[in-house]
Every structure is written in C-alpha cells, then in structure tokens.
Short mmCIF file of C-alpha atoms and ligand atoms in Angstrom, two decimals:
data_model
loop_
_atom_site.label_atom_id
_atom_site.label_comp_id
_atom_site.label_asym_id
_atom_site.label_seq_id
_atom_site.Cartn_x
_atom_site.Cartn_y
_atom_site.Cartn_z
CA UNK A 1 -3.81 -14.06 0.58
CA UNK A 2 -7.32 -15.51 0.65
CA UNK A 3 -9.76 -14.20 3.21
CA UNK A 4 -12.69 -16.16 4.65
CA UNK A 5 -15.97 -14.41 3.86
CA UNK A 6 -19.55 -15.05 4.74
CA UNK A 7 -22.09 -15.05 1.91
CA UNK A 8 -25.84 -14.96 2.23
CA UNK A 9 -27.46 -16.75 -0.68
CA UNK A 10 -31.22 -16.59 -1.29
CA UNK A 11 -32.35 -19.73 -3.15
CA UNK A 12 -35.56 -21.14 -4.55
CA UNK A 13 -35.64 -24.93 -4.34
CA UNK A 14 -38.14 -26.72 -6.58
CA UNK A 15 -38.93 -29.76 -4.42
CA UNK A 16 -39.70 -32.10 -7.32
CA UNK A 17 -36.23 -31.60 -8.76
CA UNK A 18 -33.86 -30.99 -5.82
CA UNK A 19 -33.63 -31.42 -2.08
CA UNK A 20 -31.93 -29.26 0.49
CA UNK A 21 -29.57 -32.20 1.12
CA UNK A 22 -28.42 -32.00 -2.54
CA UNK A 23 -27.67 -28.29 -2.10
CA UNK A 24 -25.73 -28.83 1.13
CA UNK A 25 -23.54 -31.58 -0.30
CA UNK A 26 -22.75 -29.65 -3.51
CA UNK A 27 -21.84 -26.57 -1.46
CA UNK A 28 -19.58 -28.57 0.82
CA UNK A 29 -17.80 -30.10 -2.19
CA UNK A 30 -17.20 -26.58 -3.58
CA UNK A 31 -15.66 -25.37 -0.30
CA UNK A 32 -18.74 -23.75 1.29
CA UNK A 33 -19.71 -24.34 4.89
CA UNK A 34 -23.40 -23.69 5.69
CA UNK A 35 -23.59 -22.02 9.10
CA UNK A 36 -27.24 -20.89 9.15
CA UNK A 37 -30.48 -21.53 7.26
CA UNK A 38 -33.52 -19.24 7.28
CA UNK A 39 -36.72 -20.32 5.62
CA UNK A 40 -38.18 -17.27 3.89
CA UNK A 41 -41.15 -18.99 2.22
CA UNK A 42 -42.11 -22.65 2.66
CA UNK A 43 -44.49 -23.48 -0.26
CA UNK A 44 -45.82 -26.91 -1.28
CA UNK A 45 -43.74 -27.12 -4.47
CA UNK A 46 -41.12 -24.41 -3.94
CA UNK A 47 -39.26 -23.24 -0.84
CA UNK A 48 -37.22 -20.06 -0.53
CA UNK A 49 -34.32 -20.10 1.90
CA UNK A 50 -31.45 -17.82 2.91
CA UNK A 51 -28.27 -19.80 3.40
CA UNK A 52 -25.41 -18.24 5.35
CA UNK A 53 -22.28 -19.85 3.98
CA UNK A 54 -18.67 -19.44 5.12
CA UNK A 55 -16.34 -19.57 2.19
CA UNK A 56 -12.73 -18.83 1.27
CA UNK A 57 -12.61 -15.69 -0.87
CA UNK A 58 -11.36 -17.43 -3.97
CA UNK A 59 -14.26 -19.91 -3.93
CA UNK A 60 -17.09 -17.29 -3.99
CA UNK A 61 -17.77 -17.48 -7.69
CA UNK A 62 -17.39 -21.24 -7.81
CA UNK A 63 -20.05 -21.66 -5.12
CA UNK A 64 -22.53 -19.54 -7.06
CA UNK A 65 -21.86 -21.26 -10.37
CA UNK A 66 -22.31 -24.69 -8.74
CA UNK A 67 -25.73 -23.60 -7.48
CA UNK A 68 -26.75 -21.99 -10.75
CA UNK A 69 -25.97 -25.20 -12.60
CA UNK A 70 -28.15 -27.38 -10.34
CA UNK A 71 -31.54 -28.48 -11.70
CA UNK A 72 -34.43 -27.18 -9.58
CA UNK A 73 -32.37 -24.38 -7.99
CA UNK A 74 -32.76 -20.67 -8.69
CA UNK A 75 -30.32 -18.21 -7.14
CA UNK A 76 -32.40 -15.09 -6.27
CA UNK A 77 -29.77 -12.94 -4.60
CA UNK A 78 -26.22 -13.12 -3.29
CA UNK A 79 -24.99 -10.88 -0.55
CA UNK A 80 -21.99 -10.88 1.75
CA UNK A 81 -20.92 -9.11 4.91
CA UNK A 82 -19.45 -6.22 2.93
CA UNK A 83 -22.70 -5.59 1.05
CA UNK A 84 -24.77 -6.06 4.19
CA UNK A 85 -22.64 -3.43 5.97
CA UNK A 86 -23.67 -0.97 3.24
CA UNK A 87 -27.44 -1.56 3.33
CA UNK A 88 -29.08 1.86 3.62
CA UNK A 89 -25.68 3.59 3.80
CA UNK A 90 -23.15 3.82 6.64
CA UNK A 91 -23.82 7.15 8.34
CA UNK A 92 -26.76 9.20 9.61
CA UNK A 93 -27.45 12.58 11.25
CA UNK A 94 -28.36 12.41 14.93
CA UNK A 95 -29.76 15.30 17.03
CA UNK A 96 -27.75 16.22 20.12
CA UNK A 97 -30.86 16.62 22.28
CA UNK A 98 -34.33 15.14 22.06
CA UNK A 99 -37.36 17.38 21.34
CA UNK A 100 -39.81 16.09 23.91
CA UNK A 101 -42.22 18.96 24.46
CA UNK A 102 -43.26 22.45 23.33
CA UNK A 103 -40.63 24.09 25.48
CA UNK A 104 -37.85 22.09 23.80
CA UNK A 105 -39.40 22.89 20.45
CA UNK A 106 -39.42 26.60 21.02
CA UNK A 107 -35.78 26.45 22.18
CA UNK A 108 -34.29 24.59 19.24
CA UNK A 109 -36.76 25.71 16.62
CA UNK A 110 -39.04 28.69 16.20
CA UNK A 111 -39.32 31.10 17.97
CA UNK A 112 -36.06 30.60 19.97
CA UNK A 113 -33.92 29.84 16.95
CA UNK A 114 -34.72 33.23 15.42
CA UNK A 115 -32.72 35.07 18.09
CA UNK A 116 -29.72 32.90 17.36
CA UNK A 117 -30.10 33.52 13.62
CA UNK A 118 -30.20 37.26 14.24
CA UNK A 119 -27.06 37.07 16.38
CA UNK A 120 -25.22 35.31 13.54
CA UNK A 121 -26.59 37.77 10.95
CA UNK A 122 -25.09 40.58 13.02
CA UNK A 123 -21.78 38.76 13.44
CA UNK A 124 -21.23 35.86 10.98
CA UNK A 125 -18.18 34.64 12.93
CA UNK A 126 -20.68 33.45 15.57
CA UNK A 127 -21.50 30.59 13.17
CA UNK A 128 -18.39 28.99 14.70
CA UNK A 129 -19.86 28.99 18.19
CA UNK A 130 -23.60 28.64 17.50
CA UNK A 131 -23.75 26.11 14.64
CA UNK A 132 -22.15 22.85 13.63
CA UNK A 133 -19.73 24.71 11.30
CA UNK A 134 -16.67 24.46 13.53
CA UNK A 135 -16.75 20.68 13.60
CA UNK A 136 -18.06 19.91 10.14
CA UNK A 137 -16.20 18.99 6.97
CA UNK A 138 -17.59 18.47 3.46
CA UNK A 139 -16.16 15.44 1.67
CA UNK A 140 -16.49 16.58 -1.93
CA UNK A 141 -16.02 14.43 -5.02
CA UNK A 142 -17.09 14.32 -8.64
CA UNK A 143 -16.46 10.58 -8.78
CA UNK A 144 -13.74 10.85 -11.44
CA UNK A 145 -10.82 9.04 -9.71
CA UNK A 146 -12.43 6.83 -7.10
CA UNK A 147 -9.70 4.72 -5.49
CA UNK A 148 -8.01 3.15 -8.52
CA UNK A 149 -11.41 2.46 -10.11
CA UNK A 150 -11.35 5.60 -12.25
CA UNK A 151 -14.34 7.68 -13.37
CA UNK A 152 -17.24 5.70 -11.91
CA UNK A 153 -19.55 8.66 -11.27
CA UNK A 154 -20.96 10.41 -8.21
CA UNK A 155 -23.43 7.74 -7.08
CA UNK A 156 -20.81 4.99 -7.20
CA UNK A 157 -18.42 7.23 -5.25
CA UNK A 158 -20.84 7.48 -2.31
CA UNK A 159 -19.68 4.35 -0.42
CA UNK A 160 -16.09 5.66 -0.33
CA UNK A 161 -17.21 9.12 0.80
CA UNK A 162 -19.49 7.63 3.48
CA UNK A 163 -16.50 5.55 4.58
CA UNK A 164 -14.33 8.69 4.83
CA UNK A 165 -17.10 10.32 6.91
CA UNK A 166 -17.14 7.32 9.27
CA UNK A 167 -13.38 7.59 9.70
CA UNK A 168 -13.56 11.34 10.35
CA UNK A 169 -16.11 10.71 13.10
CA UNK A 170 -14.59 7.66 14.70
CA UNK A 171 -10.98 8.81 14.64
CA UNK A 172 -11.28 12.56 15.13
CA UNK A 173 -14.88 13.20 16.23
CA UNK A 174 -15.44 15.37 13.15
CA UNK A 175 -18.87 15.42 11.48
CA UNK A 176 -18.31 14.93 7.76
CA UNK A 177 -20.86 14.92 4.94
CA UNK A 178 -20.40 13.31 1.54
CA UNK A 179 -21.16 15.73 -1.30
CA UNK A 180 -21.01 13.78 -4.57
CA UNK A 181 -21.40 16.23 -7.45
CA UNK A 182 -22.95 15.49 -10.81
CA UNK A 183 -20.55 17.69 -12.76
CA UNK A 184 -16.99 17.34 -13.97
CA UNK A 185 -16.58 20.97 -14.96
CA UNK A 186 -13.91 22.52 -12.67
CA UNK A 187 -15.54 25.96 -12.64
CA UNK A 188 -18.91 24.45 -11.63
CA UNK A 189 -17.28 22.38 -8.88
CA UNK A 190 -15.53 25.51 -7.59
CA UNK A 191 -18.75 27.54 -7.57
CA UNK A 192 -20.78 24.76 -5.90
CA UNK A 193 -18.20 24.26 -3.15
CA UNK A 194 -17.97 28.02 -2.56
CA UNK A 195 -21.76 28.20 -2.33
CA UNK A 196 -22.03 25.46 0.30
CA UNK A 197 -18.91 26.49 2.24
CA UNK A 198 -20.70 28.70 4.84
CA UNK A 199 -21.96 25.58 6.64
CA UNK A 200 -18.56 23.93 6.84
CA UNK A 201 -15.36 24.40 8.83
CA UNK A 202 -13.27 22.68 6.15
CA UNK A 203 -13.40 21.09 2.71
CA UNK A 204 -11.90 17.67 2.02
CA UNK A 205 -11.65 17.14 -1.74
CA UNK A 206 -11.60 13.43 -2.56
CA UNK A 207 -11.05 11.26 -5.61
CA UNK A 208 -11.11 14.10 -8.16
CA UNK A 209 -8.91 13.19 -11.13
CA UNK A 210 -5.83 15.07 -12.17
CA UNK A 211 -4.95 17.51 -13.59
CA UNK A 212 -8.40 19.09 -12.88
CA UNK A 213 -7.90 18.59 -9.14
CA UNK A 214 -4.93 21.00 -8.98
CA UNK A 215 -6.80 24.02 -10.31
CA UNK A 216 -9.91 23.20 -8.26
CA UNK A 217 -7.92 23.02 -5.04
CA UNK A 218 -5.79 26.07 -5.83
CA UNK A 219 -8.81 28.26 -6.59
CA UNK A 220 -10.83 27.06 -3.60
CA UNK A 221 -7.90 27.56 -1.22
CA UNK A 222 -7.42 31.09 -2.51
CA UNK A 223 -11.10 32.03 -2.51
CA UNK A 224 -12.29 30.45 0.75
CA UNK A 225 -11.18 31.28 4.29
CA UNK A 226 -11.51 27.70 5.54
CA UNK A 227 -8.96 24.92 4.94
CA UNK A 228 -9.32 23.11 1.62
CA UNK A 229 -7.36 19.88 1.47
CA UNK A 230 -7.27 17.42 -1.40
CA UNK A 231 -6.81 14.21 0.51
CA UNK A 232 -5.50 12.13 -2.39
CA UNK A 233 -2.78 14.69 -2.99
CA UNK A 234 -1.62 15.77 0.41
CA UNK A 235 -2.94 13.08 2.75
CA UNK A 236 -1.20 10.48 0.64
CA UNK A 237 2.00 12.52 0.40
CA UNK A 238 2.14 13.08 4.16
CA UNK A 239 1.67 9.39 4.97
CA UNK A 240 4.11 8.28 2.26
CA UNK A 241 6.75 10.65 3.66
CA UNK A 242 6.06 9.40 7.20
CA UNK A 243 6.56 5.79 6.12
CA UNK A 244 9.62 6.71 4.12
CA UNK A 245 11.31 8.51 7.04
CA UNK A 246 11.06 5.32 9.09
CA UNK A 247 11.88 2.95 6.22
CA UNK A 248 15.06 4.94 5.51
CA UNK A 249 16.10 4.53 9.14
CA UNK A 250 15.52 0.77 8.89
CA UNK A 251 17.73 0.40 5.79
CA UNK A 252 20.19 3.05 6.98
CA UNK A 253 19.90 5.37 3.96
CA UNK A 254 19.09 9.08 3.68
CA UNK A 255 16.41 10.80 1.63
CA UNK A 256 19.06 13.11 0.09
CA UNK A 257 21.14 10.23 -1.26
CA UNK A 258 18.29 7.94 -2.34
CA UNK A 259 17.17 7.42 -5.91
CA UNK A 260 13.38 7.60 -5.75
CA UNK A 261 10.96 6.49 -8.48
CA UNK A 262 7.40 7.80 -8.18
CA UNK A 263 4.95 6.21 -10.62
CA UNK A 264 1.50 7.63 -11.40
CA UNK A 265 1.94 11.40 -11.58
CA UNK A 266 -1.67 12.22 -10.88
CA UNK A 267 -3.18 13.77 -7.77
CA UNK A 268 -1.20 11.67 -5.30
CA UNK A 269 2.00 11.43 -7.36
CA UNK A 270 2.43 15.18 -7.91
CA UNK A 271 1.97 15.93 -4.23
CA UNK A 272 4.30 13.11 -3.17
CA UNK A 273 7.05 14.47 -5.45
CA UNK A 274 6.56 17.99 -4.12
CA UNK A 275 6.61 16.92 -0.47
CA UNK A 276 9.65 14.67 -0.93
CA UNK A 277 11.50 17.58 -2.57
CA UNK A 278 10.56 19.78 0.39
CA UNK A 279 11.86 17.05 2.72
CA UNK A 280 15.27 17.05 1.00
CA UNK A 281 15.02 14.45 -1.82
CA UNK A 282 17.45 15.22 -4.66
CA UNK A 283 16.98 12.34 -7.09
CA UNK A 284 13.32 11.83 -7.93
CA UNK A 285 12.21 10.20 -11.19
CA UNK A 286 8.53 10.88 -11.90
CA UNK A 287 7.01 8.30 -14.24
CA UNK A 288 3.58 8.29 -15.85
CA UNK A 289 2.18 6.60 -18.97
CA UNK A 290 4.26 9.03 -21.06
CA UNK A 291 7.44 7.73 -19.40
CA UNK A 292 9.91 9.56 -17.14
CA UNK A 293 9.15 13.29 -17.00
CA UNK A 294 12.12 15.10 -18.52
CA UNK A 295 13.16 18.48 -19.84
CA UNK A 296 13.16 17.76 -23.59
CA UNK A 297 9.39 17.43 -23.67
CA UNK A 298 6.67 20.11 -23.50
CA UNK A 299 3.84 19.00 -21.24
CA UNK A 300 0.34 20.52 -21.33
CA UNK A 301 -0.07 19.79 -17.60
CA UNK A 302 1.69 22.65 -15.74
CA UNK A 303 2.43 20.37 -12.75
CA UNK A 304 4.31 18.04 -15.05
CA UNK A 305 6.29 20.92 -16.59
CA UNK A 306 7.25 22.04 -13.10
CA UNK A 307 8.24 18.52 -12.05
CA UNK A 308 10.24 17.95 -15.24
CA UNK A 309 12.43 20.86 -14.09
CA UNK A 310 12.55 20.00 -10.38
CA UNK A 311 13.23 16.25 -10.68
CA UNK A 312 15.28 13.93 -12.89
CA UNK A 313 18.78 15.40 -12.31
CA UNK A 314 20.29 13.38 -15.18
CA UNK A 315 17.41 14.30 -17.53
CA UNK A 316 16.79 10.60 -18.17
CA UNK A 317 14.21 9.61 -20.74
CA UNK A 318 12.52 6.24 -21.10
CA UNK A 319 9.95 4.34 -19.08
CA UNK A 320 9.61 2.38 -15.89
CA UNK A 321 12.35 -0.09 -16.90
CA UNK A 322 14.93 2.68 -17.22
CA UNK A 323 13.75 4.52 -14.08
CA UNK A 324 13.90 1.42 -11.88
CA UNK A 325 17.53 0.56 -12.61
CA UNK A 326 19.48 1.24 -9.44
CA UNK A 327 16.51 2.80 -7.63
CA UNK A 328 16.50 2.72 -3.82
CA UNK A 329 12.82 3.51 -3.49
CA UNK A 330 9.68 2.84 -5.55
CA UNK A 331 6.48 4.68 -4.71
CA UNK A 332 3.45 3.63 -6.77
CA UNK A 333 0.22 5.61 -6.89
CA UNK A 334 -0.83 4.48 -10.35
CA UNK A 335 -2.77 1.31 -10.99
CA UNK A 336 -2.79 -2.45 -10.50
CA UNK A 337 0.05 -4.75 -11.47
CA UNK A 338 2.36 -2.35 -13.31
CA UNK A 339 5.46 -3.36 -11.32
CA UNK A 340 7.13 -6.66 -12.19
CA UNK A 341 9.55 -8.84 -10.29
CA UNK A 342 12.05 -8.10 -13.10
CA UNK A 343 11.93 -4.43 -12.07
CA UNK A 344 12.65 -5.31 -8.43
CA UNK A 345 15.67 -7.33 -9.46
CA UNK A 346 17.23 -4.21 -10.99
CA UNK A 347 16.83 -2.07 -7.86
CA UNK A 348 19.71 -1.17 -5.51
CA UNK A 349 20.24 -3.43 -2.45
CA UNK A 350 17.96 -2.88 0.57
CA UNK A 351 15.19 -1.52 -1.62
CA UNK A 352 11.99 0.09 -0.36
CA UNK A 353 8.73 -0.47 -2.27
CA UNK A 354 5.48 1.34 -1.50
CA UNK A 355 2.81 -0.12 -3.82
CA UNK A 356 -0.06 2.15 -2.84
CA UNK A 357 -2.68 1.77 -5.60
CA UNK A 358 -6.06 0.80 -4.18
CA UNK A 359 -7.68 -1.64 -4.07
CA UNK A 360 -5.11 -3.60 -6.10
CA UNK A 361 -1.46 -2.58 -5.60
CA UNK A 362 1.19 -2.12 -8.32
CA UNK A 363 2.56 -5.56 -7.41
CA UNK A 364 1.14 -8.43 -5.37
CA UNK A 365 2.88 -8.26 -1.97
CA UNK A 366 3.54 -12.00 -1.98
CA UNK A 367 5.42 -11.66 -5.27
CA UNK A 368 7.44 -8.64 -4.17
CA UNK A 369 8.38 -9.67 -0.66
CA UNK A 370 11.40 -11.88 -1.49
CA UNK A 371 13.08 -9.07 -3.47
CA UNK A 372 12.64 -6.00 -1.26
CA UNK A 373 13.75 -5.04 2.22
CA UNK A 374 10.75 -2.87 3.18
CA UNK A 375 7.37 -3.36 1.54
CA UNK A 376 4.21 -1.35 2.12
CA UNK A 377 0.80 -1.18 0.44
CA UNK A 378 -2.38 0.86 0.86
CA UNK A 379 -4.25 -2.15 2.16
CA UNK A 380 -5.20 -3.18 5.66
CA UNK A 381 -4.56 -6.90 5.13
CA UNK A 382 -0.74 -6.62 4.90
CA UNK A 383 1.85 -5.08 7.25
CA UNK A 384 2.77 -1.41 6.70
CA UNK A 385 -0.49 0.11 5.50
CA UNK A 386 0.38 3.45 3.90
CA UNK A 387 -3.05 4.99 3.62
CA UNK A 388 -4.18 8.58 3.83
CA UNK A 389 -6.54 7.67 6.67
CA UNK A 390 -3.48 8.04 8.91
CA UNK A 391 -3.44 11.71 8.01
CA UNK A 392 -6.73 13.39 7.14
CA UNK A 393 -8.51 12.96 10.51
CA UNK A 394 -5.62 14.48 12.50
CA UNK A 395 -4.89 17.21 9.94
CA UNK A 396 -8.49 18.40 9.97
CA UNK A 397 -8.80 18.02 13.77
CA UNK A 398 -5.78 20.30 14.13
CA UNK A 399 -6.84 22.74 11.42
CA UNK A 400 -10.38 23.04 12.82
CA UNK A 401 -9.21 23.41 16.42
CA UNK A 402 -6.89 26.30 15.61
CA UNK A 403 -9.19 27.63 12.89
CA UNK A 404 -6.39 27.61 10.36
CA UNK A 405 -7.20 29.39 7.11
CA UNK A 406 -5.43 26.77 5.06
CA UNK A 407 -3.17 23.71 5.34
CA UNK A 408 0.34 24.84 4.37
CA UNK A 409 3.58 22.97 3.62
CA UNK A 410 4.88 23.37 7.18
CA UNK A 411 1.73 21.75 8.58
CA UNK A 412 2.09 18.82 6.17
CA UNK A 413 5.77 18.26 7.00
CA UNK A 414 4.96 18.45 10.70
CA UNK A 415 2.15 15.92 10.26
CA UNK A 416 4.48 13.50 8.45
CA UNK A 417 7.10 13.77 11.20
CA UNK A 418 4.43 13.28 13.86
CA UNK A 419 3.10 10.11 12.21
CA UNK A 420 6.62 8.72 11.79
CA UNK A 421 7.45 9.50 15.43
CA UNK A 422 4.55 7.41 16.74
CA UNK A 423 6.70 4.38 15.84
CA UNK A 424 9.32 4.30 18.58
CA UNK A 425 12.89 3.72 17.30
CA UNK A 426 13.10 0.54 19.42
CA UNK A 427 10.05 -0.94 17.74
CA UNK A 428 10.89 0.15 14.20
CA UNK A 429 11.66 -2.69 11.75
CA UNK A 430 10.94 -3.87 8.19
CA UNK A 431 7.41 -4.90 9.13
CA UNK A 432 6.66 -1.83 11.23
CA UNK A 433 7.46 1.52 9.64
CA UNK A 434 4.07 3.12 10.06
CA UNK A 435 1.64 3.11 12.99
CA UNK A 436 -1.71 1.38 12.76
CA UNK A 437 -4.71 3.59 12.11
CA UNK A 438 -6.06 2.22 15.39
CA UNK A 439 -3.08 3.56 17.31
CA UNK A 440 -4.75 6.24 19.42
CA UNK A 441 -1.66 8.43 19.47
CA UNK A 442 -1.78 9.12 15.73
CA UNK A 443 -4.65 11.62 15.55
CA UNK A 444 -3.60 13.41 18.73
CA UNK A 445 0.07 13.71 17.68
CA UNK A 446 -0.85 14.89 14.16
CA UNK A 447 -3.33 17.37 15.61
CA UNK A 448 -0.73 18.87 17.96
CA UNK A 449 1.98 19.05 15.31
CA UNK A 450 -0.41 20.69 12.84
CA UNK A 451 -1.62 23.27 15.37
CA UNK A 452 1.94 24.17 16.39
CA UNK A 453 3.00 24.55 12.75
CA UNK A 454 -0.09 26.66 12.00
CA UNK A 455 0.67 28.94 14.95
CA UNK A 456 4.35 29.20 13.98
CA UNK A 457 3.48 30.16 10.40
CA UNK A 458 0.84 32.68 11.46
CA UNK A 459 -2.22 31.05 9.96
CA UNK A 460 -3.98 29.96 13.16
CA UNK A 461 -6.92 32.17 14.16
CA UNK A 462 -7.32 30.58 17.58
CA UNK A 463 -4.96 28.92 20.06
CA UNK A 464 -6.61 25.86 21.63
CA UNK A 465 -6.30 25.92 25.44
CA UNK A 466 -4.31 22.67 25.61
CA UNK A 467 -1.58 23.92 23.22
CA UNK A 468 1.24 25.93 24.67
N1 NAD B 501 -2.76 4.41 -0.25
C1 NAD B 501 -3.31 5.60 -0.24
O1 NAD B 501 -3.50 6.23 0.78
C2 NAD B 501 -3.71 6.22 -1.53
C3 NAD B 501 -4.08 7.58 -1.54
C4 NAD B 501 -4.43 8.18 -2.76
C5 NAD B 501 -4.43 7.42 -3.91
N2 NAD B 501 -4.11 6.11 -3.84
C6 NAD B 501 -4.15 5.28 -5.04
O2 NAD B 501 -3.26 5.79 -6.00
C7 NAD B 501 -3.80 5.66 -7.30
C8 NAD B 501 -3.84 7.01 -7.99
O3 NAD B 501 -4.73 7.87 -7.30
P1 NAD B 501 -4.86 9.39 -7.74
O4 NAD B 501 -5.95 9.97 -6.91
O5 NAD B 501 -3.54 10.04 -7.79
O6 NAD B 501 -5.42 9.21 -9.24
P2 NAD B 501 -5.17 10.08 -10.54
O7 NAD B 501 -6.16 9.59 -11.53
O8 NAD B 501 -5.11 11.52 -10.22
O9 NAD B 501 -3.69 9.68 -11.01
C9 NAD B 501 -3.32 8.41 -11.46
C10 NAD B 501 -2.11 8.59 -12.36
O10 NAD B 501 -1.54 7.32 -12.59
C11 NAD B 501 -1.19 7.23 -13.95
N3 NAD B 501 -1.12 5.85 -14.36
C12 NAD B 501 -2.11 4.95 -14.41
N4 NAD B 501 -1.65 3.79 -14.91
C13 NAD B 501 -0.32 3.97 -15.15
C14 NAD B 501 0.70 3.15 -15.68
N5 NAD B 501 0.43 1.91 -16.09
N6 NAD B 501 1.95 3.66 -15.76
C15 NAD B 501 2.21 4.92 -15.39
N7 NAD B 501 1.27 5.75 -14.91
C16 NAD B 501 0.02 5.28 -14.80
C17 NAD B 501 -2.28 8.02 -14.67
O11 NAD B 501 -1.91 8.42 -15.97
C18 NAD B 501 -2.47 9.20 -13.71
O12 NAD B 501 -1.62 10.27 -14.03
C19 NAD B 501 -5.15 4.99 -7.11
O13 NAD B 501 -5.00 3.61 -7.26
C20 NAD B 501 -5.52 5.31 -5.69
O14 NAD B 501 -6.36 4.33 -5.12
C21 NAD B 501 -3.75 5.50 -2.70
O1 LMR B 502 -9.62 5.71 0.08
C1 LMR B 502 -8.54 5.18 0.38
O2 LMR B 502 -8.46 4.11 1.01
C2 LMR B 502 -7.25 5.85 0.05
C3 LMR B 502 -7.30 6.86 -1.02
O3 LMR B 502 -8.08 7.97 -0.70
C4 LMR B 502 -7.62 6.32 -2.38
O4 LMR B 502 -8.26 7.04 -3.15
O5 LMR B 502 -7.21 5.21 -2.68
MG1 MG B 503 -9.06 8.84 -2.33
#
C-alpha cells in the first residue's frame, strides 16, 4: 500500500545553471506535486527555497535523486511530516497552575512547600495524595529491542518512548516520562529503576531485549511495591489473546482445539505462549531461530526450557516449515518477511494469521490476504491492528486507580476479555476482530476489568468510588 506523504525540500538554485521552472517540471515528471514554495534567501546568483511537495511514498527517493542529479541544484535538507512532528520532541511538562505573584510562589514553592514535604516525611504514603506519583508512570528502556529495529541505543529509542508517553496521556490521562538508560547490564537497570521508583506510581518497561527482560521484570516486580509491567511481553500478549478470542469466533474454532504457531520467542513471544496456555490452548508450537522448542534440547534460556515442557505436545522438531503444516493460527512477533505464501498454503482451512512485527510484519498483508481467513498486523494502515497500545493505557489506568501492587495473570486475562468484548458479536467479522485504539470504550472497559480482577485477587490497596 503506498501512502501519500508531504516532503519539505530545501534547495539552493544557482541561477546561471538552472531555473525554478526546470525544477518544477523535473519534479512533476518524477511524481511530485509542488504545493507551496517559501523563499528562504533570494541572492543575486543563488536562491534558497523550501519546496513543499506531495508525493506517493514509493517516489520519495526518486524525487531526491532527480534533484541531486540536476546541474545548478544543491539539496540542503529533506524533511517530511513525520520528521517535522518530531522537531524538539513530542511531549513537555506543564504546570497545573500559573505562578503569578509572591503569594503563589510561597504556596507552591518555599516556604509553603516545606510543610508538605514534612507531612510526606512523616507519612510517605501521602506522596500518593500530595505529589504527581499516583498518576505518573516511568517508561523505561535500554534501547536494546526497539520495535523490530533491534539494539539501536537509548537516544534512538527516545521517539518511541515519547510516543508511548503521548498515548498514555491522550488515552488514559496518565503522565508518563521516558527514561532511556545508557546501560545494558540487568543489575544496573534494576538498581536505577528502584532508585527512581519513589516518584512513580508504576513502571512500564519497554523494548528491552530478551532474555534479559525476564529477570529485570521479575526482580523489579518482587522488590517494588508499585506495578511493573513489561509492555512488549504482557501488553502484546493481552491484545493478541483479545484478537484471537474474536478471530476464533469468526472462524468457529476453539482455542483448546487449535494448533497455534508462535514465532519469535523473545519478550512478546514468551508472554503470548504463557497467556494462551492460561487461556486454555493445548497445542502451541514455539519457534525461534533455533527451530521449534522441544524436549530433546537443553536451552540456556530458562523461559525456553519451561516452554519446551509446556508446549509442543508431539515433541516435534524442525523449523517454521514443519511447525506451519496444518496450523490453524500463526502469531508472529519476530521480524520482517519470515513468513512465505508457501507456509500459508500448508495451513489448515480458515487460518488465522497475526503478523505483528513492527514496523514491517512477518508477511506483507497484500501477499497473505488471499490465503488466510483472518489477517491482523501491528500496523495502523491495515484492518485489525493488534498493537499493545490497546492494552497498556487501560491496564495502568486500572492499576493506578486501585493502587494495585502488581499486574497479575487474572488482571491480564480480564483485560484481554474486556478488549475482545468491545467488539459486539453482531459487528464481529474477518475485518473487525479488534476494536480501534480510538474506540473510547477500550480504556474504560480495560480499566474496570483490571480493577475488578485486582480486587478479587486481593492486590488492590484502594477501591475507586465508581467500582462496585
Ligand atoms: N504489535 C505489537 O503490539 C507488538 C508488541 C511487541 C512487539 N512487537 C514486535 O514483535 C517483534 C519482537 O519484539 P520483542 O520485544 O519480543 O523482541 P525480542 O528481541 O525480545 O524477541 C524477538 C525474538 O524473535 C526472534 N527472531 C527474530 N528473527 C527470527 C526468525 N527469522 N525466525 C525465528 N525467530 C526470530 C529472536 O531470536 C528473538 O527471540 C518486534 O518486531 C516488535 O516490533 C509487536
Ligand atoms: O511500539 C509499538 O507500536 C508496539 C510494540 O511496543 C513494539 O515494540 O513493536
Ligand atoms: Mg515495544
């Protein structure tokens, strides 16, 4: 699918060698439509202009190479709407009240603030009522598994973490801060997060590669009294289960009787397998680069050893080809392009394919569509977007509101059922198994389900007034 984009191209035109008319006609021939021109500098010999050009996605590079090859033209900078949206970052901190005079100053700052500090020193639980703690989540990454881009480092991870913070705020009114750490040592990450935890009501771990992420989350959950939730593990698993519950209804199959292949047994894959088992799945085949996890192999990753026992009832060995034969369901959280049409042809009738790798799925949706009954990806430009954004805002809203100590299995299962239930049975079909992230019911329904499950399992420390 090609998407129209707008590019802003800053050009120097050497008047003796080229005219603006030359530029416009070459751009038009390459598929670019100039919609605005701004003169930045109008010299005698050289002019500098910003051209705003509408272009089909695929033609971006062609447009630039056409310009670069023109005599008398120098391309200074190329930007597009996506880059412009990131200029200076995407979030900021805003005071809740203005400080207009000395009286305001002495209320919010010294001396007034000192009394509030003393009150919290005497009773630290007052941090929940007198500071931003109760509504604030740290989005913590070390930049080692950013989307499907891999280990791109903490600076490069910032745009994703800022994006998560925007979603937390817009969807659940939670204030979230990106904390991108310049260490990959699990013990250091654990100690840093513990040290900053007093200012936060919850910790969202993000894009930390496996298997390090399992130990980091396990230790932090055990050692902190606020919820610690690795989004790529559990957010993904919850949303995948939600989509699957509805997809199974559409194709009239059950989770117990379905043969399910999960590929990419990293952060997301391990949690998906665990949650599907908890939801009743009996025939899961977990596939990573080493092939199908099975019981004749000793794995150094304890999660893999556990899964080798809990999945693969026939103790199959082999790779993706073997796993896919006769499969009802494929769930990919691995990397781009690993699934081929040949694999789809060997699946059982009425197959379900969730190709969830971001930003490039395991198979191009256009290629897969003719061979599968229900298709979903992690992307927003195709139907059925299975993305953890459907989960983490509501999970944290619920956990913060009931001051849950942790996010347990019951809360995750309840969240998955709540997301699935937003799609009414009458509306459910192949193209609509999962609600849109803009469906306002999602966060509220997930919140309520999570709070009720937290209360039922005894980990809520507060019952919100609207929950009976
Ligand atoms: N749609 C969503 O909501 C969502 C959520 C989380 C992750 N993801 C995507 O899932 C992917 C994995 O994320 P993660 O956080 O679990 O990363 P991760 O690094 O923890 O795990 C990735 C796993 O995939 C395996 N893998 C990679 N290429 C493979 C191949 N060719 N065959 C078999 N296994 C392969 C790796 O060995 C690794 O175990 C990424 O593309 C990410 O963007 C999507
Ligand atoms: O960030 C996303 O869009 C989903 C997920 O967290 C991912 O890492 O791909
Ligand atoms: Mg992620």
